[in-house]
Coordinates of C-alpha atoms and ligand atoms in Angstrom, one line a residue:
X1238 CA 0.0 0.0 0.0
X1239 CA 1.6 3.0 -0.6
X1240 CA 1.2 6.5 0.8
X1241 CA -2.1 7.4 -1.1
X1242 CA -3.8 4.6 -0.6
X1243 CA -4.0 4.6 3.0
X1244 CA -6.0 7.9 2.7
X1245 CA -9.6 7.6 2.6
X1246 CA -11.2 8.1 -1.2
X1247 CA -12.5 11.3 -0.2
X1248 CA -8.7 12.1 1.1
X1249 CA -7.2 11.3 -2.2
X1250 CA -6.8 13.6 -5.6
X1251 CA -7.9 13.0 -8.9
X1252 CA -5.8 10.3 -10.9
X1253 CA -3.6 12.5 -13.5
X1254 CA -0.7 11.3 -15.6
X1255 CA 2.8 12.3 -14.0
X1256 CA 6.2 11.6 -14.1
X1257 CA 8.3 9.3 -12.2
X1258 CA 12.3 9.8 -13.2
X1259 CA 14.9 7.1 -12.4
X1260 CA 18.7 7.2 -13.2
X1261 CA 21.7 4.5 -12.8
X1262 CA 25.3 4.5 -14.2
X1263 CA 26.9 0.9 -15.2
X1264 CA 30.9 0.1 -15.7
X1265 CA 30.9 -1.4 -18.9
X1266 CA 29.0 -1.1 -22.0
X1267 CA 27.4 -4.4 -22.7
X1268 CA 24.0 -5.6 -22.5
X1269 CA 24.0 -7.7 -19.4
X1270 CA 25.2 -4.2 -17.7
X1271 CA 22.6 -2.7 -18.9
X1272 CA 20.0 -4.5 -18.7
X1273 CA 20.5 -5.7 -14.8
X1274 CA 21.1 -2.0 -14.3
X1275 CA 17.8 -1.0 -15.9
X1276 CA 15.9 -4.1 -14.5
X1277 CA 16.8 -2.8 -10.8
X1278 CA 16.5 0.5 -11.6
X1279 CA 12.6 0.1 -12.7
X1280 CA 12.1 -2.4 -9.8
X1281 CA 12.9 0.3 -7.1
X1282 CA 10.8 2.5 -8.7
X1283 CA 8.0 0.2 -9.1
X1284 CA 8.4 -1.0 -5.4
X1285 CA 9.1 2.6 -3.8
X1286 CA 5.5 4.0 -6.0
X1287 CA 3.9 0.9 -5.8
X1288 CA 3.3 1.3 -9.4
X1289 CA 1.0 -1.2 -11.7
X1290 CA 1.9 -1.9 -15.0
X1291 CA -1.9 -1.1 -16.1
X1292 CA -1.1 2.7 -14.8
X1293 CA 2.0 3.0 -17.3
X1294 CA 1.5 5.6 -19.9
X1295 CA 4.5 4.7 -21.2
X1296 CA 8.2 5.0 -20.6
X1297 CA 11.3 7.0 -22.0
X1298 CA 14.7 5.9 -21.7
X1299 CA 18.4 7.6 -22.5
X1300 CA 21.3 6.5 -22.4
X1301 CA 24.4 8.6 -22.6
X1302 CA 25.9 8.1 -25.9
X1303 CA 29.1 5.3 -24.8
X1304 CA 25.9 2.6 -24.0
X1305 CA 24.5 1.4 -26.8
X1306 CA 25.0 -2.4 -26.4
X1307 CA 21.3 -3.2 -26.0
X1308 CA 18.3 -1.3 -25.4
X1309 CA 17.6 -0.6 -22.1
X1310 CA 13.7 -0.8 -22.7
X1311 CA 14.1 -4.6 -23.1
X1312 CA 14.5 -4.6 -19.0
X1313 CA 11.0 -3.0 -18.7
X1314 CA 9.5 -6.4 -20.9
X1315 CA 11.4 -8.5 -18.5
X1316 CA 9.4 -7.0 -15.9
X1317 CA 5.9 -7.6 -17.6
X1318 CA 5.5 -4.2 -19.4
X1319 CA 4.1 -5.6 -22.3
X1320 CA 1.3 -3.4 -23.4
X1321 CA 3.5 -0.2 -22.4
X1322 CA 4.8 2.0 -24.8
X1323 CA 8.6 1.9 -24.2
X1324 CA 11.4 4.0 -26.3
X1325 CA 15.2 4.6 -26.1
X1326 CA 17.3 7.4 -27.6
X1327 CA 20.4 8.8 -26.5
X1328 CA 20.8 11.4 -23.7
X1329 CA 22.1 15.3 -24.7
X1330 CA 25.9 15.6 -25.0
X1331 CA 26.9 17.7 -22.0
X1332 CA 30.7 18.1 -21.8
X1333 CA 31.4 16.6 -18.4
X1334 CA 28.7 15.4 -17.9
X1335 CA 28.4 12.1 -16.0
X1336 CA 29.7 8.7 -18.2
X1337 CA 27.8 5.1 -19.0
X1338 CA 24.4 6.7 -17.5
X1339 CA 21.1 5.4 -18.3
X1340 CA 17.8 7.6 -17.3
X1341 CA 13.9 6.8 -17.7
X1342 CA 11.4 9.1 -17.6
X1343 CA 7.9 7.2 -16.7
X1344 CA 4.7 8.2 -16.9
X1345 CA 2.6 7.0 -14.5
X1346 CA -1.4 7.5 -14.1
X1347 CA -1.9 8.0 -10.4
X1348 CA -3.4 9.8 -7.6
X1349 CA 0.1 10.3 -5.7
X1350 CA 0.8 14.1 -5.5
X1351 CA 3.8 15.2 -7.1
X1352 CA 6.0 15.6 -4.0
X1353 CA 5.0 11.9 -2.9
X1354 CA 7.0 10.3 -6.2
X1355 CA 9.9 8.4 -5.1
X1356 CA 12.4 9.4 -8.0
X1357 CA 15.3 6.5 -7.9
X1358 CA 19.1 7.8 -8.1
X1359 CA 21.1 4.8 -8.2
X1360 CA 25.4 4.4 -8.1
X1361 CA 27.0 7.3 -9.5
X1362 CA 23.9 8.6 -10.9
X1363 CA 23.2 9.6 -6.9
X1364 CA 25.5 12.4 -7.9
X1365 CA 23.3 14.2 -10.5
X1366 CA 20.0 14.6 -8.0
X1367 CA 21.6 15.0 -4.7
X1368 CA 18.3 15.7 -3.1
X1369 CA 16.9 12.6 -4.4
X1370 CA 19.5 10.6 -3.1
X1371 CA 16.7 8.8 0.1
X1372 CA 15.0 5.9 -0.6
X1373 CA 12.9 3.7 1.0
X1374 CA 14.6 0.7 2.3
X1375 CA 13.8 -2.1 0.0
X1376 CA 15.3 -6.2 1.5
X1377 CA 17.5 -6.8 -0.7
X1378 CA 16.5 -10.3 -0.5
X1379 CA 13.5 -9.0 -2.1
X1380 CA 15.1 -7.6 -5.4
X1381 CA 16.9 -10.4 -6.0
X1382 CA 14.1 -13.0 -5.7
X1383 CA 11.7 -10.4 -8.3
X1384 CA 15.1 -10.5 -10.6
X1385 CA 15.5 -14.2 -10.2
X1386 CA 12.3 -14.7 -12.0
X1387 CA 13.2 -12.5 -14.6
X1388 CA 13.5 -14.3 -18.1
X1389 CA 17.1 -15.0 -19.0
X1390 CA 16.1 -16.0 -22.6
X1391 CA 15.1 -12.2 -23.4
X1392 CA 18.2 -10.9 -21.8
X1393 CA 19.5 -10.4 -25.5
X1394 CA 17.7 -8.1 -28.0
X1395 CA 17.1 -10.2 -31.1
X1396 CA 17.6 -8.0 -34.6
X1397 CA 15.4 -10.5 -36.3
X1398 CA 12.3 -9.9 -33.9
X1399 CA 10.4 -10.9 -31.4
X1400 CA 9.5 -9.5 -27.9
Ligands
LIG2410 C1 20.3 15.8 -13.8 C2 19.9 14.9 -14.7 O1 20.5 14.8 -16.0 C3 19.9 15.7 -17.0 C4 19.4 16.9 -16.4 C5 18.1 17.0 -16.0 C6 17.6 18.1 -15.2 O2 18.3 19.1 -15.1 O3 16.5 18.0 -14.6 C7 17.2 15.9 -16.3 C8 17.6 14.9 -17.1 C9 18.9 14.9 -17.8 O4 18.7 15.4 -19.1 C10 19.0 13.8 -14.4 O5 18.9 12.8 -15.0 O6 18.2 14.0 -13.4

């Protein structure tokens, strides 16, 4: 239940489309980087909202320009986005700017005001939103057994189609 929920319907707002940012930087550029790095990304964002897929708009992802080994929107299928509308391009070139970073922008039909989102900052990417750095603590005993169920066969994106 998260923090809307336990209001009473009269209590909560109207349900509106909003945003709901995560960010996480990897080490090397290949697609089981990314991917785990998305996968937990979008799972403490999904935990920390208590977000159902049937709410997701849809969800944008960047990654900064030296990760392009897979797309990191195949980590959102491996989660059971299926009917979302998922899309990757490449982050802005700021010089300096942080390296091997990938960002998703969701957005996310709720009743959760704007100042109850938990926005995830993950590994170096804690750097960019310093004030977004708290989360809620999540077991990690409970990440891994979600990503243990994950689907190892659609870790790799397939040119010829497919999911
Ligand atoms: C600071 C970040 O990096 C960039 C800057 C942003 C901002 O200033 O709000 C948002 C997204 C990125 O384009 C971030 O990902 O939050």
């Amino acid at each position: 239940m998260n923090l809307d929920e336990q209001r009473l319907p009269e209590e909560r707002g109207p349900m509106v489309c909003r945003g709901a940012r995560g960010a996480v930087t990897v080490t090397e550029n290949t697609d089981e980087a990314i991917l785990a790095a998305a996968r937990e990304m979008l799972f403490l964002i999904i935990r920390a909202n208590d977000m159902k897929p049937e709410d997701v708009a849809s969800a944008y992802f960047t990654t900064t320009t030296d990760l392009n080994a897979t797309y990191p929107a195949l980590a959102a299928r491996q989660l059971g986005w299926y009917d979302v509308a998922l899309l990757c391009g490449h982050e802005m070139t700021v010089p300096n700017s942080l390296p091997r970073c990938i960002r998703v922008l969701i957005h996310w039909n709720t009743r959760t005001q704007a100042k109850d989102i938990v926005h995830v900052y993950l590994r170096g990417a804690r750097q960019l939103r310093p004030d977004r750095k708290s989360l809620p603590e999540i077991p990690r005993e409970e990440i891994e057994e979600v990503l243990k169920n994950v689907d190892l066969a659609q870790l790799k994106f397939d040119p010829q189609g497919g999911r």
